[in-house]
Coordinates of C-alpha atoms in Angstrom, one line a residue:
E1 CA 112.4 109.1 115.5
V2 CA 111.7 105.7 114.1
V3 CA 107.9 106.2 114.6
K4 CA 108.2 109.5 112.8
E5 CA 109.6 107.6 109.8
M6 CA 106.1 106.3 109.2
K7 CA 105.4 109.7 107.7
K8 CA 107.5 108.6 104.6
Y9 CA 105.1 105.7 103.7
R10 CA 101.7 106.0 102.2
Q11 CA 99.0 103.9 103.9
H12 CA 95.6 104.6 102.3
Y13 CA 95.6 106.9 99.3
D14 CA 96.6 110.4 100.6
V15 CA 97.2 109.3 104.3
N16 CA 100.6 108.2 105.4
T17 CA 101.2 105.4 107.9
F18 CA 101.9 107.8 110.8
E19 CA 98.6 109.7 110.2
H20 CA 96.7 106.4 110.0
C21 CA 98.2 105.1 113.2
M22 CA 97.5 108.5 114.9
N23 CA 93.8 108.3 113.8
V24 CA 93.4 104.8 115.0
S25 CA 95.2 105.6 118.3
Y26 CA 93.0 108.6 119.0
I27 CA 89.7 106.9 118.2
S28 CA 90.7 103.8 120.2
Y29 CA 91.9 105.9 123.1
K30 CA 88.5 107.7 123.2
I31 CA 86.5 104.5 123.1
C32 CA 88.6 102.7 125.8
K33 CA 88.6 105.7 128.1
K34 CA 84.8 106.1 127.8
L35 CA 84.4 102.4 128.6
K36 CA 87.0 102.6 131.5
W37 CA 89.2 100.0 129.8
D38 CA 93.0 100.2 129.5
Y39 CA 93.2 103.3 127.3
K40 CA 96.9 103.9 127.8
S41 CA 98.0 100.5 126.5
M42 CA 95.4 100.9 123.7
A43 CA 96.7 104.3 122.6
R44 CA 100.3 103.2 122.7
A45 CA 99.8 99.9 120.8
A46 CA 97.5 101.5 118.3
M47 CA 100.2 104.1 117.5
L48 CA 102.6 101.2 116.8
H49 CA 100.3 98.7 115.1
D50 CA 101.6 99.5 111.6
L51 CA 105.2 100.2 112.4
F52 CA 106.5 98.3 109.3
L53 CA 108.4 101.0 107.5
Y54 CA 108.1 100.0 103.9
D55 CA 105.7 100.6 100.9
W56 CA 103.3 97.7 101.3
R57 CA 102.2 97.9 97.6
N58 CA 105.4 96.4 96.4
S59 CA 106.6 94.7 99.6
K60 CA 106.2 91.0 98.7
K61 CA 108.5 91.3 95.6
E62 CA 111.0 93.8 96.9
L63 CA 111.3 92.6 100.5
H64 CA 110.8 88.9 99.8
L65 CA 108.2 88.6 102.5
D66 CA 106.9 85.2 103.6
G67 CA 103.4 86.1 102.7
Y68 CA 101.2 89.0 101.7
H69 CA 101.4 92.2 103.6
A70 CA 98.0 91.9 105.3
F71 CA 99.1 88.6 106.9
V72 CA 102.7 89.4 107.9
H73 CA 102.8 93.1 108.8
P74 CA 101.4 92.7 112.3
K75 CA 104.4 90.5 113.2
I76 CA 106.8 92.9 111.5
A77 CA 105.3 95.9 113.4
F78 CA 105.5 93.9 116.6
E79 CA 109.2 93.1 116.1
N80 CA 110.0 96.7 115.2
A81 CA 108.0 98.0 118.2
S82 CA 109.6 95.5 120.6
K83 CA 113.1 96.7 119.6
L84 CA 112.1 100.2 120.5
Y85 CA 109.8 99.8 123.5
K86 CA 109.1 97.5 126.4
L87 CA 105.6 96.3 125.6
N88 CA 103.2 94.9 128.1
E89 CA 101.2 91.7 127.2
K90 CA 98.1 93.7 126.2
E91 CA 100.1 95.9 123.8
K92 CA 101.7 92.8 122.3
D93 CA 98.3 91.2 121.7
I94 CA 96.9 94.5 120.2
I95 CA 99.8 94.9 117.7
L96 CA 100.0 91.2 116.7
K97 CA 96.3 90.6 116.3
H98 CA 95.0 93.9 115.0
M99 CA 94.2 92.3 111.6
W100 CA 91.9 89.8 113.0
P101 CA 89.9 88.0 111.4
V102 CA 92.3 88.2 108.4
T103 CA 94.9 86.7 110.7
V104 CA 93.3 83.8 112.5
A105 CA 94.6 84.1 116.0
L106 CA 91.8 85.3 118.3
P107 CA 92.4 88.5 120.3
K108 CA 93.0 87.8 124.0
Y109 CA 91.9 91.3 125.3
K110 CA 88.8 93.4 124.7
E111 CA 91.0 96.3 123.7
T112 CA 92.3 94.2 120.8
Y113 CA 88.8 93.8 119.4
V114 CA 88.5 97.6 119.6
I115 CA 91.6 98.2 117.4
T116 CA 90.4 95.6 114.9
L117 CA 87.2 97.5 114.4
V118 CA 88.7 101.0 114.6
D119 CA 91.5 100.1 112.1
K120 CA 89.0 98.9 109.5
Y121 CA 86.8 102.0 110.2
S122 CA 89.8 104.3 109.8
A123 CA 90.9 102.6 106.5
L124 CA 87.4 103.0 105.2
Q125 CA 87.1 106.6 106.3
E126 CA 90.5 107.5 104.7
S127 CA 89.5 105.8 101.5
M128 CA 86.1 107.6 101.4
Q129 CA 87.8 110.9 102.1
Y130 CA 90.1 110.4 99.2
Y131 CA 87.3 109.7 96.8
A132 CA 85.2 112.6 98.1
N133 CA 88.1 114.9 97.5
K134 CA 88.6 113.5 94.0
I135 CA 85.0 114.1 93.2
K136 CA 85.2 117.6 94.5
S137 CA 88.4 118.4 92.6
K138 CA 86.8 117.2 89.3
K139 CA 83.7 119.1 90.1
L140 CA 81.6 116.1 89.3
Y141 CA 79.0 117.3 91.9
K142 CA 77.9 119.9 89.3
Y143 CA 76.9 117.2 87.0
A144 CA 74.9 115.6 89.8
Y145 CA 72.8 118.8 90.1
I146 CA 72.2 118.8 86.3
F147 CA 71.2 115.1 86.4
F148 CA 68.8 115.6 89.3
G149 CA 67.5 118.8 87.7
L150 CA 66.7 117.0 84.5
I151 CA 64.9 114.2 86.4
F152 CA 62.9 116.9 88.3
L153 CA 62.0 118.7 85.1
G154 CA 61.0 115.4 83.5
K155 CA 58.5 114.8 86.3
I156 CA 57.1 118.2 85.9
I157 CA 56.7 118.1 82.1

């Protein structure tokens, strides 16, 4: 039930924290399974890597955090996940160090490097999807056709 609460908090634009973690977990799982690495620990930790349960946009002021969200949320997510589940050493490392290199502690496991890359990829993908939807909803692509049409006509004339 606590993990489902992540659905209440926006992560990147239109994507909530639960969806983001699910995306990261699924992609990380597929990568680790293909490489014959520990895909179970990977999927589990990736689903919990952002278990912070607050709106990070106003968190520093409202929650009186010791630092900016990007630097402190891995520890908060780890503490929340540890209260709910018995985590193995690899899962602990994945959750605590998923923001590397923003947080300076080096990952101990190869799976932790996977989540650092997949988390950034997922955030970028979610952001790009938001802007693509925004462009489509404003029908700006019609103007692109007109613009390119004028360029093409200018070359003919």
